[in-house]
Short mmCIF file of C-alpha atoms in Angstrom, two decimals:
data_model
loop_
_atom_site.label_atom_id
_atom_site.label_comp_id
_atom_site.label_asym_id
_atom_site.label_seq_id
_atom_site.Cartn_x
_atom_site.Cartn_y
_atom_site.Cartn_z
CA MET I 1 65.28 25.78 -89.38
CA SER I 2 64.30 28.35 -86.97
CA ALA I 3 65.30 27.80 -83.12
CA ARG I 4 61.96 29.25 -81.47
CA LYS I 5 58.98 26.82 -82.14
CA LEU I 6 55.29 28.03 -82.56
CA HIS I 7 53.07 27.31 -79.68
CA LEU I 8 49.24 26.25 -80.60
CA ASN I 9 46.44 26.22 -78.72
CA LEU I 10 42.96 25.16 -79.86
CA PHE I 11 40.46 27.62 -78.22
CA VAL I 12 37.22 25.73 -77.78
CA TYR I 13 33.78 27.59 -78.08
CA PRO I 14 30.41 25.80 -78.23
CA GLY I 15 29.99 25.32 -82.15
CA GLY I 16 32.67 27.48 -83.11
CA HIS I 17 33.79 30.99 -83.11
CA HIS I 18 31.67 32.72 -85.80
CA GLU I 19 28.52 33.72 -84.02
CA ALA I 20 26.47 32.02 -86.81
CA ALA I 21 28.26 28.47 -86.60
CA TRP I 22 25.62 26.47 -84.78
CA ARG I 23 23.40 27.39 -87.88
CA HIS I 24 25.77 26.04 -90.46
CA HIS I 25 25.33 22.75 -92.04
CA GLY I 26 28.77 21.56 -91.02
CA THR I 27 27.90 21.93 -87.30
CA ASP I 28 25.42 19.48 -85.28
CA PRO I 29 24.04 21.36 -82.45
CA GLU I 30 23.29 18.32 -80.94
CA ASP I 31 26.79 17.70 -80.04
CA LEU I 32 26.95 20.93 -77.92
CA LEU I 33 26.43 19.26 -74.73
CA ASP I 34 27.99 16.03 -75.36
CA ILE I 35 31.27 15.48 -73.68
CA ARG I 36 31.90 12.84 -76.24
CA PHE I 37 32.24 15.48 -78.85
CA TYR I 38 34.91 17.50 -76.78
CA GLN I 39 36.74 14.48 -75.81
CA ASP I 40 37.35 13.38 -79.62
CA LEU I 41 38.15 17.08 -80.50
CA ALA I 42 40.72 17.18 -77.88
CA ARG I 43 42.27 13.85 -78.91
CA ARG I 44 42.36 15.35 -82.19
CA ALA I 45 44.26 18.25 -81.06
CA GLU I 46 46.62 15.87 -79.05
CA ALA I 47 47.41 13.91 -82.27
CA ALA I 48 48.36 17.41 -83.78
CA ALA I 49 50.73 17.69 -80.89
CA PHE I 50 48.98 21.09 -79.90
CA ASP I 51 50.42 22.71 -76.83
CA ALA I 52 46.84 22.96 -75.21
CA VAL I 53 42.67 23.10 -75.39
CA PHE I 54 41.64 26.46 -74.17
CA PHE I 55 38.12 26.69 -72.74
CA ALA I 56 36.67 29.90 -71.97
CA ASP I 57 34.07 30.92 -69.44
CA GLY I 58 32.09 33.45 -67.75
CA PRO I 59 29.90 33.38 -64.63
CA SER I 60 26.55 34.92 -66.07
CA LEU I 61 24.36 34.12 -69.23
CA ALA I 62 25.00 36.02 -72.34
CA ASP I 63 22.11 38.82 -73.05
CA ASN I 64 22.30 37.61 -76.72
CA VAL I 65 21.84 33.66 -76.15
CA ARG I 66 18.63 34.02 -78.04
CA TYR I 67 20.46 33.76 -81.31
CA ALA I 68 23.73 32.15 -80.69
CA SER I 69 25.33 29.13 -78.72
CA ARG I 70 26.62 31.44 -76.13
CA PHE I 71 25.74 29.12 -72.83
CA ARG I 72 28.99 28.40 -70.66
CA LEU I 73 29.52 24.86 -69.44
CA GLU I 74 31.47 24.76 -66.14
CA PRO I 75 35.31 24.40 -67.18
CA PHE I 76 36.51 22.31 -64.70
CA THR I 77 34.00 19.62 -65.28
CA TRP I 78 34.72 19.87 -68.87
CA LEU I 79 38.29 19.68 -68.53
CA SER I 80 38.23 16.64 -66.01
CA ALA I 81 36.56 14.46 -68.60
CA VAL I 82 38.76 15.86 -71.37
CA ALA I 83 41.95 14.89 -68.90
CA ALA I 84 40.57 11.43 -68.74
CA ALA I 85 40.19 11.48 -72.67
CA THR I 86 43.76 12.19 -73.34
CA GLU I 87 47.41 12.12 -72.20
CA ARG I 88 49.71 14.83 -73.30
CA ILE I 89 47.80 18.04 -74.13
CA GLY I 90 47.45 20.97 -71.95
CA LEU I 91 44.18 21.89 -70.03
CA ILE I 92 43.69 25.62 -69.94
CA ALA I 93 40.62 27.07 -68.13
CA THR I 94 39.28 30.58 -67.39
CA ALA I 95 38.34 31.48 -63.80
CA SER I 96 37.56 34.92 -62.44
CA THR I 97 39.46 36.42 -59.77
CA THR I 98 36.44 38.94 -59.03
CA TYR I 99 33.70 35.86 -58.52
CA THR I 100 35.57 33.05 -57.13
CA GLU I 101 37.45 33.02 -53.70
CA PRO I 102 41.18 32.17 -53.92
CA TYR I 103 40.90 28.96 -51.88
CA ASN I 104 38.04 27.07 -53.94
CA LEU I 105 40.25 28.08 -57.31
CA ALA I 106 43.55 27.09 -56.07
CA ARG I 107 41.81 23.59 -54.98
CA LEU I 108 40.26 23.40 -58.37
CA PHE I 109 43.53 24.05 -60.35
CA SER I 110 45.72 21.99 -57.98
CA SER I 111 43.30 18.94 -58.36
CA LEU I 112 43.12 19.05 -61.99
CA ASP I 113 47.08 19.35 -62.34
CA HIS I 114 47.14 16.51 -60.24
CA LEU I 115 44.81 13.94 -62.09
CA SER I 116 46.28 15.11 -65.35
CA GLY I 117 49.87 14.57 -64.61
CA GLY I 118 50.77 18.20 -64.90
CA ARG I 119 48.72 19.82 -67.78
CA ALA I 120 46.91 22.46 -66.02
CA GLY I 121 46.78 26.33 -66.90
CA TRP I 122 44.73 29.23 -65.22
CA ASN I 123 43.57 31.91 -67.64
CA ILE I 124 43.12 34.65 -65.18
CA VAL I 125 40.51 37.14 -65.94
CA THR I 126 38.65 40.18 -63.71
CA THR I 127 35.36 39.42 -65.79
CA GLY I 128 34.36 42.26 -68.12
CA ALA I 129 30.48 41.25 -67.95
CA PRO I 130 28.48 43.91 -65.33
CA GLN I 131 25.78 41.38 -65.15
CA ALA I 132 27.58 38.87 -63.45
CA ALA I 133 27.19 41.15 -60.33
CA GLY I 134 23.65 40.09 -59.71
CA ASN I 135 24.59 36.57 -59.68
CA PHE I 136 26.99 37.07 -56.75
CA GLY I 137 24.87 39.29 -54.31
CA LEU I 138 26.28 42.59 -55.65
CA ASP I 139 24.46 45.52 -56.78
CA ALA I 140 27.22 47.02 -59.14
CA HIS I 141 29.99 45.22 -61.25
CA PRO I 142 33.21 46.55 -59.50
CA VAL I 143 34.97 49.18 -61.63
CA HIS I 144 38.09 48.14 -63.80
CA ALA I 145 40.82 49.33 -61.57
CA GLU I 146 39.30 48.20 -58.77
CA ARG I 147 38.99 44.42 -60.33
CA TYR I 148 42.65 44.47 -61.15
CA ASP I 149 43.57 45.73 -57.62
CA ARG I 150 41.74 42.53 -56.37
CA ALA I 151 43.25 40.24 -59.15
CA ARG I 152 46.85 41.14 -58.16
CA GLU I 153 46.03 40.40 -54.47
CA PHE I 154 44.26 37.17 -55.57
CA VAL I 155 47.16 35.88 -57.73
CA GLU I 156 49.36 36.45 -54.77
CA VAL I 157 47.29 34.41 -52.45
CA VAL I 158 46.78 31.40 -54.95
CA THR I 159 50.72 31.40 -55.29
CA LYS I 160 50.85 31.11 -51.67
CA LEU I 161 48.52 28.39 -51.12
CA TRP I 162 50.01 26.54 -54.27
CA ASP I 163 53.17 26.75 -52.46
CA SER I 164 52.24 26.06 -48.80
CA TRP I 165 53.29 22.50 -49.42
CA GLU I 166 57.01 22.47 -49.98
CA ASP I 167 58.11 19.69 -52.53
CA GLU I 168 59.30 17.35 -49.83
CA ALA I 169 56.09 17.61 -47.71
CA LEU I 170 54.78 14.49 -49.09
CA VAL I 171 56.88 11.78 -47.47
CA VAL I 172 54.51 8.66 -47.96
CA ASP I 173 56.86 6.21 -45.96
CA GLN I 174 54.75 2.99 -45.46
CA LYS I 175 57.37 1.30 -43.22
CA SER I 176 57.59 4.52 -40.76
CA GLY I 177 53.82 5.28 -40.86
CA VAL I 178 54.72 8.98 -41.94
CA PHE I 179 52.58 10.22 -44.68
CA ALA I 180 53.65 13.92 -44.62
CA ASP I 181 56.19 16.29 -42.98
CA THR I 182 54.00 18.67 -41.26
CA GLU I 183 57.10 21.02 -40.71
CA ARG I 184 56.93 21.53 -44.47
CA ILE I 185 53.53 22.33 -44.41
CA HIS I 186 52.80 26.03 -44.10
CA GLU I 187 49.85 28.36 -43.16
CA ILE I 188 49.88 31.37 -45.05
CA ASN I 189 48.13 33.51 -42.72
CA HIS I 190 47.40 36.28 -45.67
CA THR I 191 45.32 39.53 -44.29
CA GLY I 192 45.10 42.21 -47.60
CA ARG I 193 42.97 44.89 -48.71
CA HIS I 194 40.56 42.56 -50.45
CA LEU I 195 41.03 38.83 -49.11
CA LYS I 196 41.90 37.14 -45.85
CA VAL I 197 42.97 33.59 -46.18
CA ARG I 198 44.71 31.39 -43.52
CA GLY I 199 45.67 28.24 -45.29
CA PRO I 200 47.46 25.86 -45.98
CA LEU I 201 45.96 24.25 -49.19
CA ASN I 202 44.62 20.78 -48.29
CA LEU I 203 46.57 19.42 -51.20
CA PRO I 204 50.28 18.74 -51.80
CA ARG I 205 52.16 20.62 -54.39
CA SER I 206 51.15 19.85 -57.93
CA PRO I 207 53.42 18.02 -60.69
CA GLN I 208 53.90 21.58 -62.07
CA GLY I 209 54.70 23.20 -58.80
CA ARG I 210 52.22 25.65 -60.17
CA PRO I 211 49.67 25.47 -63.02
CA VAL I 212 50.83 27.96 -65.71
CA TYR I 213 49.53 31.52 -65.40
CA VAL I 214 47.65 32.55 -68.45
CA GLN I 215 46.27 35.98 -68.79
CA ALA I 216 43.77 37.74 -71.31
CA GLY I 217 43.33 41.34 -71.52
CA SER I 218 45.39 44.04 -73.13
CA SER I 219 44.19 47.32 -71.56
CA GLU I 220 46.75 49.35 -69.62
CA ASP I 221 45.85 47.47 -66.35
CA GLY I 222 45.92 44.20 -68.49
CA ARG I 223 49.36 44.75 -69.92
CA ALA I 224 50.86 45.70 -66.24
CA PHE I 225 49.27 42.91 -64.92
CA ALA I 226 50.38 40.42 -67.49
CA ALA I 227 54.04 41.60 -67.17
CA ALA I 228 54.14 41.05 -63.24
CA TYR I 229 52.26 37.54 -63.57
CA ALA I 230 51.67 35.79 -66.70
CA GLU I 231 53.70 33.27 -68.45
CA ALA I 232 51.50 33.06 -71.45
CA VAL I 233 49.20 35.79 -72.95
CA PHE I 234 46.01 35.73 -74.77
CA THR I 235 45.55 38.79 -77.01
CA ALA I 236 43.51 39.99 -79.97
CA HIS I 237 44.91 42.25 -82.83
CA GLN I 238 44.03 42.75 -86.13
CA THR I 239 47.20 44.26 -87.75
CA LEU I 240 50.77 43.17 -87.93
CA ARG I 241 51.94 46.37 -86.71
CA SER I 242 49.52 46.16 -83.69
CA GLY I 243 50.71 42.65 -82.89
CA GLN I 244 54.05 43.92 -82.67
CA GLU I 245 53.56 46.99 -80.72
CA PHE I 246 51.82 44.65 -77.81
CA TYR I 247 54.45 42.09 -78.23
CA ALA I 248 57.39 44.57 -77.35
CA ASP I 249 55.75 46.57 -75.03
CA LEU I 250 54.92 43.32 -73.03
CA LYS I 251 58.29 41.98 -73.29
CA ALA I 252 59.82 45.01 -72.21
CA ARG I 253 57.47 45.71 -69.35
CA ALA I 254 58.46 42.36 -68.09
CA ALA I 255 62.08 42.53 -68.43
CA ALA I 256 61.84 45.93 -66.48
CA LEU I 257 60.43 43.93 -63.47
CA GLY I 258 63.31 41.40 -63.85
CA ARG I 259 61.54 38.70 -65.44
CA ASP I 260 62.84 36.59 -68.54
CA PRO I 261 60.98 37.99 -71.72
CA ALA I 262 61.44 34.36 -73.07
CA ARG I 263 59.18 32.80 -70.36
CA LEU I 264 56.39 35.29 -71.52
CA ILE I 265 54.49 33.70 -74.51
CA VAL I 266 52.22 35.85 -76.60
CA LEU I 267 49.53 34.13 -78.06
CA PRO I 268 47.12 36.17 -80.33
CA GLY I 269 43.76 34.58 -81.58
CA ILE I 270 43.08 33.68 -85.31
CA SER I 271 40.31 32.44 -86.86
CA PRO I 272 41.00 30.84 -90.10
CA PHE I 273 38.72 30.09 -93.06
CA ILE I 274 40.57 27.70 -95.43
CA GLY I 275 39.81 26.78 -99.04
CA SER I 276 41.68 25.25 -101.77
CA THR I 277 41.76 28.35 -103.55
CA GLU I 278 41.68 31.97 -102.06
CA ALA I 279 38.46 32.67 -103.74
CA GLU I 280 36.91 29.32 -102.17
CA ALA I 281 37.76 30.74 -98.70
CA HIS I 282 36.56 33.96 -99.23
CA ALA I 283 33.19 32.29 -100.20
CA LEU I 284 33.26 29.96 -97.22
CA HIS I 285 33.49 33.27 -95.12
CA GLN I 286 30.69 34.70 -96.82
CA GLU I 287 28.66 31.85 -96.41
CA PHE I 288 28.94 32.13 -92.63
CA ASP I 289 28.41 35.96 -92.65
CA GLU I 290 25.10 35.36 -94.50
CA LEU I 291 24.06 33.48 -91.72
CA THR I 292 24.33 36.37 -89.32
CA GLN I 293 21.21 37.79 -87.53
CA PRO I 294 21.39 41.70 -87.22
CA GLU I 295 19.55 41.69 -84.09
CA TYR I 296 22.47 39.59 -82.35
CA SER I 297 25.30 41.73 -84.12
CA LEU I 298 23.62 44.97 -83.11
CA HIS I 299 23.49 43.65 -79.48
CA LEU I 300 27.18 43.03 -79.60
CA LEU I 301 28.19 46.23 -81.27
CA GLN I 302 25.91 47.89 -78.43
CA ARG I 303 27.53 46.12 -75.69
CA LEU I 304 31.36 46.74 -77.04
CA LEU I 305 30.97 50.62 -78.17
CA GLY I 306 27.53 51.63 -76.72
CA LEU I 307 26.17 52.25 -80.06
CA GLU I 308 22.14 51.44 -80.09
CA LEU I 309 21.64 51.13 -83.88
CA SER I 310 18.61 49.62 -85.94
CA THR I 311 18.36 47.27 -88.65
CA ALA I 312 17.65 50.53 -90.99
CA GLU I 313 21.01 51.81 -90.63
CA LEU I 314 23.06 48.67 -91.64
CA ASP I 315 23.99 49.97 -94.79
CA GLY I 316 24.99 53.35 -93.50
CA PRO I 317 28.55 54.24 -92.21
CA VAL I 318 29.38 53.60 -88.56
CA PRO I 319 28.19 56.93 -86.88
CA ARG I 320 31.54 57.67 -85.27
CA ARG I 321 30.66 60.81 -83.57
CA LEU I 322 28.45 59.04 -81.40
CA ILE I 323 30.82 56.85 -79.65
CA GLU I 324 31.95 58.10 -76.20
CA THR I 325 35.56 57.39 -75.54
CA ARG I 326 35.75 58.38 -72.06
CA GLY I 327 34.54 56.35 -68.85
CA GLU I 328 34.51 52.69 -68.09
CA ARG I 329 34.03 51.26 -71.29
CA GLY I 330 36.78 53.09 -73.10
CA ASN I 331 39.17 51.72 -70.70
CA GLY I 332 38.38 48.30 -72.32
CA SER I 333 41.13 46.83 -74.96
CA ARG I 334 38.27 45.31 -77.08
CA PHE I 335 36.46 48.75 -77.42
CA ARG I 336 40.06 50.38 -78.64
CA LEU I 337 40.45 47.68 -81.32
CA VAL I 338 37.22 47.86 -82.67
CA LEU I 339 37.48 51.83 -82.79
CA ASP I 340 40.82 51.14 -84.46
CA ILE I 341 38.72 49.07 -87.58
CA ILE I 342 36.37 51.93 -87.83
CA ASP I 343 38.84 54.67 -87.93
CA ARG I 344 41.34 52.62 -90.29
CA GLU I 345 38.77 51.30 -92.43
CA ARG I 346 35.54 53.14 -92.69
CA PRO I 347 33.56 50.34 -92.77
CA THR I 348 29.55 50.41 -92.95
CA VAL I 349 27.59 48.95 -89.86
CA ARG I 350 26.85 45.78 -91.98
CA GLU I 351 30.46 45.52 -92.85
CA LEU I 352 31.69 46.18 -89.36
CA LEU I 353 29.29 43.51 -88.08
CA HIS I 354 30.64 41.14 -90.32
CA ARG I 355 33.96 41.79 -89.28
CA LEU I 356 33.12 41.04 -85.77
CA ALA I 357 30.99 38.10 -86.35
CA GLY I 358 33.90 35.96 -87.00
CA ALA I 359 35.57 35.70 -83.86
CA ARG I 360 34.66 38.85 -81.49
CA GLY I 361 37.63 41.24 -82.69
CA HIS I 362 40.17 38.65 -82.93
CA ARG I 363 41.88 38.18 -86.34
CA VAL I 364 39.82 36.28 -89.06
CA VAL I 365 41.69 35.08 -92.39
CA ALA I 366 40.35 33.81 -95.38
CA GLY I 367 42.85 31.91 -97.80
CA THR I 368 44.56 28.60 -98.94
CA PRO I 369 46.30 26.70 -96.56
CA GLU I 370 49.87 28.32 -97.56
CA GLN I 371 48.28 31.66 -97.24
CA VAL I 372 47.16 31.12 -93.72
CA ALA I 373 50.42 29.35 -93.10
CA ASP I 374 52.42 32.59 -94.42
CA ARG I 375 50.31 34.71 -92.14
CA ILE I 376 51.36 32.79 -89.19
CA GLN I 377 54.73 32.51 -89.92
CA GLU I 378 55.02 36.18 -90.85
CA TRP I 379 53.63 37.06 -87.11
CA PHE I 380 55.99 34.50 -85.49
CA GLU I 381 59.15 35.71 -87.35
CA GLN I 382 58.43 39.39 -87.06
CA GLY I 383 57.88 40.12 -83.60
CA ALA I 384 54.18 39.75 -82.98
CA ALA I 385 53.55 36.35 -81.58
CA ASP I 386 55.11 33.42 -80.00
CA GLY I 387 52.38 31.30 -81.24
CA PHE I 388 48.55 31.52 -81.68
CA ASN I 389 44.94 30.30 -80.35
CA ILE I 390 43.46 28.61 -83.22
CA MET I 391 39.95 29.77 -83.18
CA PRO I 392 38.21 27.51 -85.68
CA PRO I 393 35.04 29.25 -87.15
CA TRP I 394 33.07 26.07 -86.71
CA LEU I 395 33.41 22.72 -85.15
CA THR I 396 35.00 20.26 -85.83
CA GLY I 397 35.58 20.82 -89.39
CA GLY I 398 37.12 24.14 -89.11
CA PHE I 399 39.86 22.69 -86.72
CA ASP I 400 40.07 19.42 -89.04
CA LEU I 401 41.07 21.52 -91.93
CA PHE I 402 43.56 23.45 -90.15
CA ALA I 403 44.98 20.69 -88.57
CA ASP I 404 45.28 18.22 -91.51
CA GLN I 405 46.41 21.02 -94.11
CA VAL I 406 47.98 23.92 -92.41
CA VAL I 407 49.85 22.17 -89.41
CA PRO I 408 51.97 19.77 -91.99
CA LEU I 409 53.17 22.87 -93.67
CA LEU I 410 54.26 24.79 -90.40
CA ARG I 411 56.09 21.35 -89.81
CA GLU I 412 57.82 21.57 -93.31
CA ARG I 413 58.88 24.92 -92.41
CA GLY I 414 60.67 24.11 -89.11
CA LEU I 415 57.86 26.11 -87.30
CA PHE I 416 56.38 23.45 -85.27
CA ARG I 417 56.83 20.21 -83.57
CA ALA I 418 56.17 16.83 -84.97
CA ALA I 419 55.46 15.32 -81.56
CA TYR I 420 55.74 16.26 -77.73
CA ASP I 421 58.83 16.36 -76.26
CA GLY I 422 57.49 16.43 -72.53
CA ALA I 423 54.44 15.34 -70.60
CA THR I 424 53.34 18.92 -68.77
CA LEU I 425 52.13 22.00 -69.75
CA ARG I 426 55.14 23.91 -68.89
CA ASP I 427 57.02 21.45 -70.95
CA HIS I 428 55.24 22.17 -73.92
CA TYR I 429 55.69 25.97 -73.41
CA GLY I 430 59.48 25.66 -72.41
CA LEU I 431 58.70 27.03 -68.73
CA PRO I 432 60.64 25.94 -65.81
CA ARG I 433 58.90 24.20 -62.89
CA PRO I 434 58.91 26.94 -60.25
CA ALA I 435 60.71 26.51 -56.78
CA ALA I 436 58.11 27.21 -53.82
CA GLU I 437 58.47 30.21 -52.33
CA PRO I 438 59.00 30.34 -48.45
CA VAL I 439 56.02 31.50 -46.34
CA ARG I 440 56.68 34.89 -45.09
#
């Protein structure tokens, strides 16, 4: 039996991760704005002893919402309702360092951690959508390097705010009448290049000390940022070799900074189509692909690669020579991932669109429960992953198949827990509760 244990998150996307999920007969679009639907889904993930539910977010409306369920529920409202309906499962939300302020964000996550009993995690993103700028009074979206420079300072400020109350600051002595020891509550008085924040936070230190730091982004800047700050990393890879390279590189970077690589958890995304036979699983996958709308898919391709193609070009080769690899877009990890698919597989435009339809560049697998479990075990045991973000193609059926048919196999192989060992997200991930750093 393996000493290491897999970590599994349920990555929730409205309707499911396949772009045509909302059109499939297994999806009820009426559920997509009903919190009871999501509460029930989270309870199912908790019953399967998943580490966390993860809810992504972005501060703008997707350009292609005409063809897909790509609206964004506000994640703190969503997770607060999920917290009330669950007891143990972790609660991870995306929040942007580019389009939020650190004091507000620190309050939101601290509140979620307090009210959930220590289950909060922050997925730190810099936001890649340029259309977000106009929603926040900016004329232009900050460039990649500038966003990461702000992100580093932002995380340092939020950390100071979460540590601005020492653990012993909350006294609550009814007899003496002393509620808090103000000598243990500190202003942070941060003044930096991007931010100026006095502090302290108006909440005591939360059950986890700090919510878990999660990061998504695999560019050079993203890797450097993750090695310095992240405790869990969400990433996308198509091949075992690519996953192994990323895993080894990230762990080595963390070690070079004096961190314990075991306390940096790598979680690639995987979107499984599951059937009783391999042929049945592939047929299910094709059923979803046939519901895709080229107008939506071509827009996605234009956003990812800068290629403006027409429906008349669907069955021709991807025009590789027209893809500009320099500039801002070329810095993105997802750009490089899609370019690798084109160079390695030489697909037609339609074939590429179907590859991306399943999970926007994350790995899609189609097979029997045993085959899906095999792929997960292979990546886990061969140095490509510490666990996975499970991205069901549709909800709730895609998740139910995984929980009912794949999770038991992972348990039989000694890879995944049968029950929770602790109560907090840090417990589930095997991460220590950090001590408060003194204010300097």
